[in-house]
Amino acid sequence: MAAISSAMAAGQNSDFLGLRLASTSSEARNANRRRLSLQIRASKSSPRLSGRPLRVAVIGGGPAGGAAAETLAKGGVETVLIERKLDNSKPCGGAIPLCMVGEFDLPLDIIDRKVTKMKMISPSNVSVDIGRTLKPHEYIGMVRREVLDAYLRERAAEAGATVVNGLFLKMDSPPAGSGESATTRYKIYYNEYNSKKSATGEKKEMEVDAVVGADGANSRVAKEIGAGDYEYAIAFQERVKIPEAKMEYYKDRAEMYVGDDVSPDFYGWVFPKCDHVAVGTGTVTHKSDIKRFQAATRLRACDKIAGGKIIRVEAHPIPEHPRPRRVLDRVALVGDAAGYVTKCSGEGIYFAAKSGRMCAEAIVEGSAKGTRMIDEGDLRKYLEKFDKAYWPTYKVLDVLQKVFYRSNSAREAFVEMCADDYVQKMTFDSYLYKRVVPGNPLDDLKLAINTIGSLVRSSALRREMAKITA
Amino acid sequence: MASSLSPSLPTIFSTLISKPNHRSQTLQLSFFPKKLPSLFMARSADNGTGGAAASAVVEEKVESMNSPAKIEEVKDTEESLSSNGVAVENAEVLAFKDPRWVGGTWDLTQFSKGGETDWDAVIDAEARRRKWLEDNPEASSTDDPVVFDTSIVPWWAWVKRYHLPEAELLNGRAAMIGFFMAYFVDSLTGVGLVDQMGNFFCKILLLISVGGVMLIRKNEDIEKLKKLIEETTFYDKQWQATWQEDYKSDSKN
């Protein structure tokens, strides 16, 4: 107990950044706020669109944008997908759970590697192999983002969406408070990159009925609607090409290093990619020390990546929690733009794609397949559905992060717990299928006792360690 | 200066002296890639001194700390980005070495005291190993993996060493509080101990004092508990934010 209370190492910022809403949004807030009272049958009461289908712009062509555009197009909505860099290789761990392959009908050839073994390494180098409980058909898929993103966009295009290579600049929202706001369209301004005409792109504008912001952690759409800020982690990664013999070790194995030297509130990783490994780490609270953490990660893995050549260095922000506002009138945020990244594992690809799809489904339903105008209530249904489906997963991972990433002693206990078969089974079940399934109560009780035991033992050792320097 | 301290110095002096050294150890960590050999020597000597004063097993610790100190320097390198880890590979690395640490775990046969394993010594040894690794992180190796699990130390060894002293302390506090509160209430109200126990208000007071003794053990615990409670619901609040502002602005209308 002393360990838990004494460690506030993660330093949760008591300054609740999220609720500091941007002042520009105060006008927009007043518009149409009666929805709590009239609710539900929004599609029946909203005006029918005459002569044209609903037009939706999806800003950003990553997993979230691609999934949203495909579902919208299939639902009969006129969809425009605006992506600024069609060959973008976004810095990313690249791990997708098994359920994503099934739910999104991903072809197996976009998966570079099937990871079936994971090694967790504690601060004192106690190493535990997890993956014993995986069935032969279960794996964690490692993908290249450029391949996955391009595939999803292609499917969206095949379904009828128009893919535009352009950069979203800003948008004009319908004036708030006026009676017309229910039907006035949004005007989006973007730079279209057409290599034939000019290098910088030509300015274009378009009128749309709704906007889906899928443009990632630094979302411009989020800024436009005053969605507020979130705390974010910096993930720093180096792609290292290692000799064939060493690559054999990483053929289907990923490694996770925990420790204060590697990251004070996250973990360092070595993930295998198509023909190289990605060595990286991340942090929320000590961003300026990221290079030091990276050096420490390289040191911890040094025997296994020695002789490797760094072929690329990349970094990217990772949201830690959703933005305070995810929906405003007929604009919704999905994916990283909304902040749907789990704690503890930092997983975001699946949730991005799923939220894109859910948002699109809500739009299709709310507009009765593109025949009626939608309103904010329809988009809130998507929020409800997403929150309800995945809140347990997010909360459990948050609790795990709070308990096990606080200090080196907690991390030692964490790695010790991972050696247990039941823990491995539960972890993989919840990761691969995104279900938080309560297991056998007796086993759960045993697990709880073992967890407490591990934590107590490592905090006792921590006290001994403190005595040594004192 | 640190290396000239003899192990027989009283604890308090070595505490005062090794504290600034400990801070300089942390500074050294932040310049990790550019370590110089002299800093290494100073650091390992510090460990020896600090440890010697505190732990009972003096000689052995100084020995095991000093033997790695004889292994030299990590080559002073600039970050050679093109050859990952080669610099470290070429030099002989300061590694954790202890005669009882065999094959990635503690060899329990070397810990026997009078025919039985001396679990306290195992706990001490593991604490020292972890401390060493915290200050000098090592590469993990697949040929020589660490497989030690703290659960091999039986539960009663942990209870005897950590739980019992704390339990004694807390029970003592509870007993003192109980005695004086009982006396105090009796002197004020004339209600004896047995009758106090039958009274609902007194039972609540009893619950509060027991809870207080359990949860608040140091002065800092009060703040920590408050922060903990806020922390448990922080994430939920962040997720609910998108719904909150809707209710807030609705009530404004």
XYZ file of C-alpha atoms in Angstrom:
723
model
C 0.000 0.000 0.000
C 2.859 2.319 0.841
C 4.316 1.709 -2.593
C 1.121 2.669 -4.336
C 0.660 5.811 -2.335
C 4.264 6.819 -2.316
C 5.007 6.582 -5.950
C 3.126 9.374 -7.684
C 5.873 9.112 -10.237
C 3.640 9.359 -13.246
C 2.689 12.775 -11.970
C -0.852 12.923 -13.232
C -1.342 16.566 -13.934
C -4.043 17.761 -11.629
C -4.537 20.677 -13.964
C -7.384 19.283 -16.009
C -6.263 20.630 -19.372
C -9.152 19.128 -21.165
C -11.906 21.288 -19.761
C -10.287 24.555 -20.812
C -12.490 25.015 -23.835
C -11.457 27.396 -26.570
C -13.330 30.652 -26.383
C -14.130 30.673 -30.091
C -16.604 27.913 -29.603
C -18.933 29.811 -27.275
C -21.103 30.988 -30.138
C -21.398 27.616 -31.713
C -22.276 26.073 -28.384
C -25.555 27.911 -28.136
C -26.893 26.581 -31.376
C -29.521 23.891 -31.181
C -28.966 22.754 -27.640
C -32.426 21.405 -27.113
C -31.492 18.015 -28.403
C -31.548 16.443 -24.968
C -35.261 17.060 -24.826
C -36.317 16.143 -28.340
C -33.702 13.473 -29.094
C -33.879 10.121 -30.758
C -36.036 10.310 -33.834
C -33.688 12.864 -35.383
C -33.775 11.343 -38.823
C -37.530 11.479 -38.950
C -37.669 15.136 -38.066
C -34.778 16.418 -40.125
C -35.472 17.787 -43.531
C -35.278 15.572 -46.558
C -32.577 16.464 -49.003
C -34.098 17.064 -52.375
C -32.385 15.832 -55.475
C -29.028 15.049 -54.000
C -27.513 12.627 -51.517
C -25.880 13.762 -48.295
C -22.327 14.892 -48.927
C -19.699 14.231 -46.296
C -16.040 15.205 -46.315
C -13.638 12.865 -44.535
C -10.468 14.763 -43.688
C -7.493 12.444 -43.384
C -6.908 9.133 -45.109
C -5.457 6.903 -42.415
C -7.207 3.859 -40.949
C -9.954 6.034 -39.449
C -10.555 8.038 -42.601
C -10.364 5.048 -44.896
C -12.794 2.998 -42.834
C -15.207 5.918 -42.492
C -15.104 6.732 -46.194
C -15.732 3.134 -47.188
C -18.737 2.729 -44.903
C -20.167 6.069 -45.969
C -19.778 5.314 -49.638
C -21.320 1.880 -49.236
C -24.237 3.511 -47.417
C -25.104 5.712 -50.340
C -23.593 8.928 -49.037
C -21.532 11.086 -51.385
C -18.077 10.904 -49.831
C -14.932 12.904 -50.417
C -11.749 11.696 -48.727
C -9.038 14.340 -48.459
C -5.549 13.050 -47.697
C -2.459 15.229 -47.793
C 0.157 12.574 -48.524
C -0.934 9.459 -50.326
C 2.303 7.583 -49.710
C 2.667 8.646 -46.100
C 4.505 6.209 -43.888
C 3.243 7.342 -40.519
C 5.602 6.560 -37.628
C 3.803 3.794 -35.840
C 4.318 0.572 -33.928
C 2.198 -1.081 -36.561
C 0.552 -3.736 -34.446
C -3.020 -4.752 -35.181
C -5.109 -7.194 -33.180
C -6.552 -10.340 -34.666
C -10.120 -9.056 -34.586
C -9.243 -6.248 -36.957
C -8.291 -8.691 -39.684
C -11.691 -10.325 -39.430
C -13.814 -7.241 -38.902
C -12.267 -5.263 -41.718
C -11.676 -8.168 -44.084
C -7.997 -7.419 -44.368
C -6.123 -9.607 -46.825
C -3.344 -11.557 -45.177
C -0.699 -10.228 -47.529
C -0.705 -6.781 -45.948
C 0.485 -8.340 -42.720
C 4.278 -8.421 -42.784
C 4.760 -10.512 -39.700
C 2.638 -12.527 -37.308
C 3.986 -11.989 -33.837
C 3.202 -14.893 -31.547
C 5.791 -14.398 -28.848
C 6.429 -11.396 -26.696
C 9.204 -10.882 -24.243
C 8.695 -8.584 -21.296
C 11.863 -7.368 -19.665
C 11.848 -5.801 -16.239
C 14.138 -3.064 -14.943
C 16.437 -5.704 -13.460
C 16.369 -7.670 -16.697
C 14.092 -10.407 -15.464
C 12.671 -11.614 -18.724
C 9.371 -13.370 -19.214
C 8.080 -14.923 -22.398
C 4.418 -14.504 -23.062
C 2.454 -16.167 -25.776
C 2.405 -19.737 -24.539
C -1.349 -19.638 -24.302
C -1.922 -18.448 -27.849
C -3.728 -20.843 -30.104
C -2.112 -21.670 -33.446
C -4.357 -19.302 -35.387
C -3.864 -16.374 -33.035
C -1.254 -13.684 -33.580
C -0.564 -9.980 -33.440
C -0.245 -8.638 -36.954
C 2.591 -6.248 -37.783
C 1.805 -4.032 -40.733
C 3.425 -1.214 -42.596
C 1.241 1.831 -42.265
C 1.708 2.930 -45.839
C 0.439 -0.440 -47.011
C -2.535 -0.603 -44.659
C -3.610 2.984 -45.233
C -3.363 2.677 -48.992
C -5.390 -0.522 -48.960
C -8.227 0.985 -46.931
C -8.319 4.083 -49.123
C -8.429 1.948 -52.214
C -11.380 0.031 -50.828
C -13.129 3.306 -50.078
C -12.521 4.461 -53.633
C -13.906 1.210 -54.965
C -17.013 1.680 -52.865
C -17.589 5.026 -54.506
C -15.712 7.587 -52.453
C -13.695 10.273 -54.212
C -10.113 10.345 -52.950
C -8.531 13.777 -53.210
C -4.874 14.488 -52.606
C -5.101 17.698 -50.698
C -4.418 19.496 -47.463
C -7.352 20.703 -45.401
C -6.846 24.329 -44.418
C -9.948 25.585 -42.683
C -13.692 25.511 -42.850
C -16.647 27.831 -42.494
C -19.279 26.489 -40.155
C -22.890 27.505 -40.548
C -23.617 30.602 -38.441
C -24.795 29.572 -35.035
C -28.197 30.383 -33.649
C -29.806 31.068 -36.970
C -32.764 29.008 -38.022
C -30.941 28.074 -41.162
C -28.161 26.258 -39.361
C -29.894 22.950 -39.725
C -29.528 22.984 -43.465
C -26.713 25.435 -44.214
C -23.711 23.616 -45.488
C -20.145 23.654 -44.262
C -17.593 25.148 -46.585
C -14.177 23.526 -46.471
C -11.065 25.087 -47.914
C -8.224 22.901 -49.021
C -5.114 22.842 -51.158
C -5.412 20.307 -53.877
C -2.142 18.791 -54.946
C -2.272 18.208 -58.612
C 1.242 17.630 -59.853
C 0.357 18.734 -63.331
C -0.570 22.226 -62.302
C 1.672 23.485 -59.497
C 3.956 22.224 -56.766
C 2.142 23.902 -53.903
C -1.316 22.960 -54.954
C -4.286 25.031 -55.931
C -6.735 26.422 -53.466
C -10.112 24.834 -53.679
C -13.305 24.978 -51.714
C -16.206 22.623 -51.345
C -19.593 22.683 -49.717
C -20.473 19.668 -47.649
C -23.186 18.698 -45.232
C -21.002 17.056 -42.628
C -17.338 16.651 -41.851
C -15.536 13.687 -40.317
C -12.207 14.722 -38.821
C -9.819 11.808 -39.182
C -6.668 13.844 -39.526
C -4.683 12.497 -36.653
C -3.118 13.761 -33.470
C -2.549 17.312 -34.735
C -6.019 17.525 -36.183
C -6.983 20.781 -37.850
C -10.628 19.841 -37.816
C -10.371 19.542 -34.050
C -8.970 23.066 -33.899
C -11.786 24.326 -36.094
C -14.448 23.028 -33.756
C -12.602 24.044 -30.623
C -12.364 20.479 -29.433
C -9.814 21.281 -26.768
C -6.453 19.741 -26.023
C -5.313 16.449 -24.678
C -2.198 15.297 -22.957
C -0.041 13.416 -25.338
C 2.992 11.183 -25.293
C 5.917 11.511 -27.631
C 6.798 8.219 -29.266
C 10.307 8.155 -30.644
C 11.401 5.316 -32.839
C 14.467 4.281 -34.805
C 14.239 1.777 -37.604
C 17.281 -0.442 -37.415
C 18.397 -2.878 -40.032
C 20.083 -5.741 -38.208
C 21.994 -8.697 -39.616
C 19.996 -11.698 -40.837
C 21.133 -13.901 -37.982
C 19.843 -11.455 -35.402
C 16.670 -10.883 -37.387
C 15.913 -14.571 -36.949
C 15.398 -13.985 -33.248
C 12.793 -11.351 -34.054
C 11.067 -13.425 -36.700
C 7.870 -13.633 -34.705
C 8.884 -12.038 -31.447
C 8.380 -8.534 -30.108
C 10.010 -7.193 -26.995
C 8.867 -4.746 -24.347
C 11.324 -3.155 -21.967
C 10.080 -1.479 -18.818
C 12.061 0.599 -16.408
C 12.756 4.141 -15.298
C 15.820 4.214 -17.527
C 13.738 3.399 -20.585
C 10.681 5.502 -19.846
C 9.145 6.923 -16.675
C 5.581 6.274 -17.776
C 5.615 4.119 -20.856
C 7.771 1.316 -22.235
C 10.538 0.790 -24.723
C 9.985 -1.656 -27.516
C 11.641 -3.654 -30.243
C 9.047 -4.563 -32.833
C 9.876 -6.541 -35.947
C 8.880 -4.996 -39.224
C 9.144 -6.381 -42.732
C 12.922 -6.598 -42.935
C 14.131 -4.516 -40.018
C 13.210 -3.802 -36.435
C 11.812 -0.687 -34.870
C 13.430 0.263 -31.589
C 11.637 2.976 -29.730
C 10.289 4.435 -26.545
C 7.845 7.081 -25.446
C 6.931 9.352 -22.587
C 4.313 11.845 -21.513
C 5.946 13.556 -18.593
C 9.614 13.798 -19.557
C 9.516 14.627 -23.227
C 12.788 16.527 -23.186
C 14.653 13.422 -22.067
C 13.428 11.262 -24.904
C 16.874 10.899 -26.466
C 18.260 9.620 -23.209
C 15.449 7.108 -22.956
C 16.115 5.986 -26.485
C 19.792 5.482 -25.693
C 18.823 3.419 -22.683
C 16.475 1.300 -24.800
C 19.233 0.674 -27.274
C 21.531 -0.296 -24.468
C 19.082 -2.780 -23.021
C 18.658 -4.452 -26.366
C 22.239 -3.943 -27.393
C 23.289 -7.570 -27.684
C 20.370 -8.297 -29.939
C 20.653 -5.326 -32.233
C 24.407 -4.909 -32.236
C 25.828 -4.330 -35.656
C 22.622 -2.829 -36.885
C 22.335 0.292 -38.962
C 19.792 2.974 -38.235
C 17.871 3.578 -41.426
C 15.296 6.012 -40.170
C 14.472 8.099 -37.127
C 10.913 9.184 -36.496
C 8.741 10.609 -33.759
C 5.053 11.260 -33.366
C 2.625 12.414 -30.704
C 0.230 9.888 -29.231
C -2.914 11.140 -27.487
C -3.414 9.981 -23.930
C -7.134 10.538 -23.622
C -10.016 11.800 -25.753
C -10.447 15.466 -26.449
C -13.050 17.221 -24.315
C -15.264 17.723 -27.316
C -15.506 15.111 -30.031
C -18.631 16.219 -31.839
C -19.998 19.651 -32.697
C -23.066 20.075 -34.858
C -22.337 18.049 -37.951
C -18.613 17.636 -37.413
C -17.280 14.552 -35.684
C -13.776 13.468 -34.772
C -12.573 9.908 -35.090
C -9.343 8.047 -34.483
C -6.282 9.861 -33.150
C -7.972 13.210 -33.814
C -10.520 12.253 -31.163
C -7.835 10.758 -28.932
C -8.829 7.097 -28.939
C -5.531 5.614 -27.878
C -5.401 3.198 -24.977
C -3.181 3.732 -22.011
C -0.616 1.156 -21.013
C -0.212 -0.311 -24.492
C -0.658 2.788 -26.626
C -2.810 0.993 -29.162
C -4.669 3.125 -31.655
C -4.998 1.606 -35.120
C -7.919 -0.666 -34.375
C -9.835 1.980 -32.451
C -9.229 4.515 -35.190
C -10.657 2.223 -37.842
C -13.537 1.121 -35.657
C -14.489 4.644 -34.646
C -14.347 5.721 -38.288
C -16.679 2.927 -39.193
C -19.043 3.582 -36.277
C -19.239 7.273 -37.078
C -19.964 6.501 -40.703
C -22.637 3.992 -39.727
C -24.294 6.588 -37.513
C -24.288 9.086 -40.371
C -25.701 6.557 -42.815
C -28.426 5.599 -40.382
C -29.210 9.134 -39.316
C -29.519 10.247 -42.902
C -31.560 7.212 -43.897
C -28.889 6.214 -46.407
C -28.045 9.659 -47.543
C -31.551 10.945 -48.181
C -31.966 13.226 -45.177
C -29.879 15.840 -43.456
C -28.306 14.694 -40.219
C -27.862 16.626 -37.014
C -25.662 16.472 -33.956
C -27.864 13.879 -32.303
C -26.943 11.333 -34.943
C -23.266 11.892 -34.393
C -23.721 11.625 -30.657
C -25.172 8.196 -31.218
C -21.820 7.164 -32.617
C -20.125 8.528 -29.492
C -22.517 6.630 -27.291
C -21.978 3.419 -29.165
C -18.219 3.714 -29.148
C -17.983 4.708 -25.501
C -20.283 1.911 -24.459
C -18.462 -0.743 -26.446
C -14.912 0.135 -25.511
C -15.044 1.987 -22.222
C -14.270 -1.180 -20.193
C -11.167 -1.839 -22.298
C -9.914 1.706 -21.863
C -10.629 1.763 -18.161
C -8.905 -1.557 -17.497
C -5.817 -0.421 -19.373
C -5.858 2.852 -17.474
C -5.965 0.985 -14.172
C -3.123 -1.268 -15.316
C -1.065 1.756 -16.267
C -1.732 3.465 -12.947
C -0.886 0.404 -10.921
C 2.005 -1.079 -12.865
C 3.818 1.800 -14.524
C 4.274 3.907 -11.415
C 7.735 2.864 -10.371
C 10.409 0.309 -10.980
C 9.095 -1.907 -8.217
C 5.628 -1.916 -9.733
C 7.139 -2.797 -13.103
C 9.056 -5.684 -11.567
C 5.794 -6.949 -10.130
C 4.149 -6.497 -13.525
C 6.718 -8.616 -15.309
C 6.502 -11.229 -12.584
C 2.730 -11.377 -12.993
C 3.089 -11.814 -16.731
C 4.738 -15.161 -16.168
C 1.437 -16.541 -14.988
C -0.568 -18.486 -17.573
C -3.926 -17.129 -16.513
C -2.692 -13.571 -16.858
C -1.369 -14.297 -20.314
C -4.604 -15.851 -21.407
C -6.704 -12.946 -20.114
C -4.344 -10.362 -21.578
C -4.308 -11.878 -25.010
C -8.026 -12.537 -25.049
C -8.749 -8.940 -24.244
C -6.159 -7.622 -26.679
C -6.891 -9.847 -29.635
C -10.659 -9.724 -29.439
C -11.212 -6.439 -27.620
C -13.461 -8.083 -25.085
C -13.065 -7.707 -21.367
C -14.273 -11.130 -20.386
C -14.528 -11.904 -16.688
C -12.899 -15.262 -16.225
C -13.457 -17.966 -13.675
C -14.046 -16.205 -10.304
C -11.791 -18.586 -8.421
C -8.946 -17.943 -10.845
C -9.646 -14.227 -10.621
C -9.356 -14.393 -6.872
C -6.082 -16.283 -7.121
C -4.889 -13.697 -9.616
C -5.811 -10.855 -7.287
C -3.924 -12.479 -4.427
C -0.895 -13.118 -6.617
C -0.934 -9.548 -7.900
C -1.045 -8.136 -4.405
C 1.681 -10.540 -3.375
C 3.925 -9.480 -6.247
C 3.365 -5.801 -5.586
C 4.023 -6.207 -1.880
C 7.204 -8.183 -2.476
C 8.635 -5.711 -4.925
C 7.789 -2.756 -2.756
C 9.480 -4.532 0.146
C 12.540 -4.981 -2.060
C 12.255 -1.324 -2.983
C 12.462 -0.392 0.660
C 15.580 -2.533 0.998
C 17.046 -0.821 -2.050
C 16.354 2.574 -0.538
C 18.178 1.515 2.609
C 21.258 0.746 0.567
C 21.862 4.295 -0.610
C 20.531 5.988 2.477
C 37.094 11.582 -1.211
C 34.390 9.035 -1.059
C 36.754 6.123 -1.375
C 38.740 7.218 1.630
C 35.795 6.745 3.985
C 36.181 3.668 6.088
C 33.219 1.388 6.640
C 33.312 2.065 10.333
C 31.975 5.606 10.041
C 28.732 6.083 11.892
C 25.705 5.731 9.695
C 24.584 9.301 10.001
C 27.759 10.732 8.553
C 27.758 8.437 5.610
C 24.123 9.330 5.040
C 25.015 13.008 4.862
C 27.969 12.425 2.624
C 26.513 9.853 0.307
C 23.418 11.926 -0.371
C 25.232 14.511 -2.497
C 27.094 11.666 -4.128
C 23.812 10.026 -4.912
C 22.664 13.172 -6.616
C 25.810 13.257 -8.673
C 25.133 9.676 -9.622
C 21.833 10.793 -11.088
C 23.563 13.569 -12.990
C 25.955 11.067 -14.413
C 23.059 9.008 -15.653
C 21.815 11.885 -17.726
C 25.103 12.123 -19.564
C 24.938 8.465 -20.160
C 26.508 8.127 -23.596
C 29.489 10.243 -22.712
C 30.593 8.548 -19.511
C 34.214 8.864 -18.581
C 36.096 6.072 -16.867
C 36.875 8.112 -13.754
C 33.199 8.700 -13.090
C 32.601 4.995 -13.174
C 35.222 4.356 -10.559
C 33.844 7.037 -8.292
C 30.332 5.755 -8.683
C 31.076 2.152 -7.870
C 33.151 3.207 -4.900
C 30.191 5.286 -3.721
C 27.968 2.294 -3.959
C 30.417 0.351 -1.893
C 30.602 3.001 0.784
C 26.921 3.702 0.982
C 26.111 0.054 1.072
C 28.766 -0.737 3.591
C 27.448 1.701 6.115
C 23.867 0.629 5.796
C 23.754 -3.085 5.347
C 24.971 -5.622 7.799
C 26.871 -7.642 5.272
C 29.685 -5.162 4.801
C 32.705 -6.902 3.380
C 30.938 -8.931 0.799
C 29.145 -5.922 -0.684
C 32.306 -3.842 -0.928
C 33.989 -6.786 -2.544
C 31.334 -7.400 -5.131
C 31.069 -3.713 -5.914
C 34.790 -3.227 -6.204
C 35.457 -6.168 -8.464
C 33.350 -4.733 -11.278
C 35.069 -1.435 -10.695
C 38.291 -3.020 -11.783
C 36.820 -3.804 -15.178
C 37.327 -0.792 -17.275
C 35.816 1.818 -19.023
C 33.138 1.855 -21.530
C 34.885 3.406 -24.454
C 34.263 7.084 -24.425
C 32.235 7.458 -27.553
C 30.277 10.045 -29.307
C 26.930 8.703 -30.220
C 27.918 6.656 -33.247
C 24.554 6.406 -34.881
C 25.684 4.250 -37.693
C 26.810 1.364 -35.573
C 24.282 0.554 -32.937
C 25.779 -0.721 -29.769
C 29.135 -1.500 -31.331
C 30.913 0.869 -28.988
C 29.452 -0.857 -25.988
C 30.200 -4.274 -27.411
C 33.896 -3.595 -27.849
C 34.515 -2.456 -24.306
C 34.188 -4.648 -21.298
C 31.000 -3.558 -19.707
C 30.498 -3.000 -16.039
C 28.220 -5.877 -15.232
C 26.596 -7.153 -12.117
C 28.719 -9.933 -10.733
C 28.170 -11.886 -7.585
C 29.434 -15.373 -6.790
C 25.990 -16.435 -5.654
C 24.263 -15.240 -8.805
C 24.427 -18.279 -11.022
C 22.704 -18.830 -14.318
C 20.347 -15.895 -14.039
C 19.112 -16.635 -10.548
C 20.288 -16.853 -6.994
C 21.891 -20.153 -6.097
C 20.030 -20.975 -2.913
C 22.581 -23.559 -1.787
C 25.036 -20.732 -1.228
C 22.644 -19.037 1.143
C 22.371 -21.773 3.687
C 22.685 -20.902 7.305
C 22.641 -23.777 9.716
C 21.197 -26.209 7.206
C 18.338 -23.930 6.076
C 18.240 -21.155 3.507
C 18.817 -17.714 4.900
C 15.931 -15.925 3.174
C 16.866 -12.566 4.595
C 20.188 -12.785 2.829
C 18.431 -13.695 -0.421
C 16.214 -10.643 -0.078
C 19.231 -8.449 0.654
C 21.155 -9.841 -2.282
C 18.251 -9.279 -4.691
C 17.775 -5.737 -3.414
C 21.424 -5.011 -4.073
C 21.234 -6.512 -7.534
C 18.223 -4.384 -8.435
C 19.851 -1.280 -7.016
C 22.959 -1.950 -9.032
C 20.986 -2.424 -12.209
C 18.931 0.669 -11.579
C 22.074 2.740 -11.452
C 23.861 0.851 -14.224
C 21.309 -0.549 -16.641
C 22.556 -3.568 -18.492
C 21.675 -5.091 -21.786
C 19.383 -8.028 -21.425
C 20.797 -11.142 -22.978
C 19.077 -14.161 -24.397
C 22.003 -16.485 -23.751
C 22.069 -15.583 -20.121
C 18.520 -14.675 -19.184
C 17.497 -13.596 -15.738
C 14.891 -15.987 -14.441
C 14.735 -15.106 -10.794
C 11.233 -14.886 -9.385
C 10.686 -13.335 -5.978
C 7.982 -15.852 -5.192
C 10.576 -18.519 -4.387
C 11.087 -16.725 -1.091
C 8.339 -18.196 1.082
C 5.530 -15.980 2.280
C 6.431 -16.272 5.933
C 9.899 -14.820 5.324
C 8.283 -11.694 3.872
C 5.735 -11.523 6.662
C 8.361 -11.876 9.364
C 10.592 -9.236 7.897
C 8.198 -6.592 6.637
C 4.683 -7.133 7.826
C 5.328 -7.896 11.478
C 7.331 -4.784 12.380
C 4.803 -2.561 10.623
C 1.921 -4.419 12.240
C 3.544 -3.979 15.634
C 3.911 -0.266 15.020
C 0.327 0.199 13.911
C -1.132 -1.941 16.661
C 0.897 0.039 19.149
C -0.466 3.285 17.813
C -4.000 1.957 17.805
C -3.628 0.737 21.375
C -2.310 4.075 22.583
C -5.057 5.986 20.823
C -7.638 3.516 22.125
C -6.487 3.732 25.711
C -6.386 7.497 25.849
C -9.635 7.986 23.943
C -11.398 5.550 26.262
C -10.007 7.393 29.294
C -10.849 10.772 27.831
C -14.423 9.879 26.910
C -14.909 8.239 30.273
C -13.671 11.281 32.137
C -15.907 13.596 30.098
C -19.068 11.548 30.026
C -18.670 9.029 32.759
C -19.444 6.203 30.361
C -17.204 3.215 31.016
C -15.406 1.211 28.369
C -18.019 -1.531 28.120
C -20.855 0.963 27.756
C -18.835 2.968 25.227
C -18.609 -0.096 23.032
C -22.379 -0.346 22.978
C -22.837 3.230 21.794
C -23.199 3.836 18.060
C -21.290 7.115 17.998
C -18.375 5.553 19.841
C -18.332 2.694 17.354
C -18.052 5.209 14.510
C -15.169 6.914 16.293
C -13.510 3.545 16.695
C -13.864 2.841 12.985
C -12.406 6.227 12.086
C -9.424 5.805 14.393
C -8.644 2.300 13.139
C -8.994 3.460 9.537
C -6.856 6.498 10.241
C -4.089 4.457 11.840
C -4.080 2.039 8.901
C -4.123 4.591 6.108
C -2.201 7.517 7.491
C 1.201 6.322 8.556
C 3.304 9.301 7.648
C 2.440 12.957 7.389
C 2.692 12.848 3.602
C 0.023 10.164 3.406
C -2.835 12.626 3.791
C -1.917 14.468 0.608
C -1.204 11.217 -1.173
C -4.595 9.783 -0.311
C -6.339 12.887 -1.597
C -4.385 12.713 -4.843
C -5.103 9.010 -5.183
C -8.815 9.531 -4.862
C -8.732 12.238 -7.512
C -6.598 10.067 -9.725
C -9.005 7.143 -9.716
C -11.688 9.176 -11.390
C -9.543 11.445 -13.540
C -9.597 9.276 -16.625
C -13.349 8.826 -16.392
C -13.756 12.594 -16.275
C -11.646 13.011 -19.374
C -13.882 10.583 -21.257
C -17.060 12.169 -19.960
C -15.941 15.644 -20.952
C -17.661 15.502 -24.299
C -20.971 14.780 -22.578
C -20.449 17.217 -19.679
C -20.260 20.351 -21.721
C -23.497 19.437 -23.365
C -25.339 19.315 -20.029
C -23.605 22.460 -18.829
C -24.629 24.595 -21.785
C -28.100 23.132 -21.726
C -28.658 24.410 -18.227
C -27.491 27.831 -19.367
C -30.320 28.062 -21.867
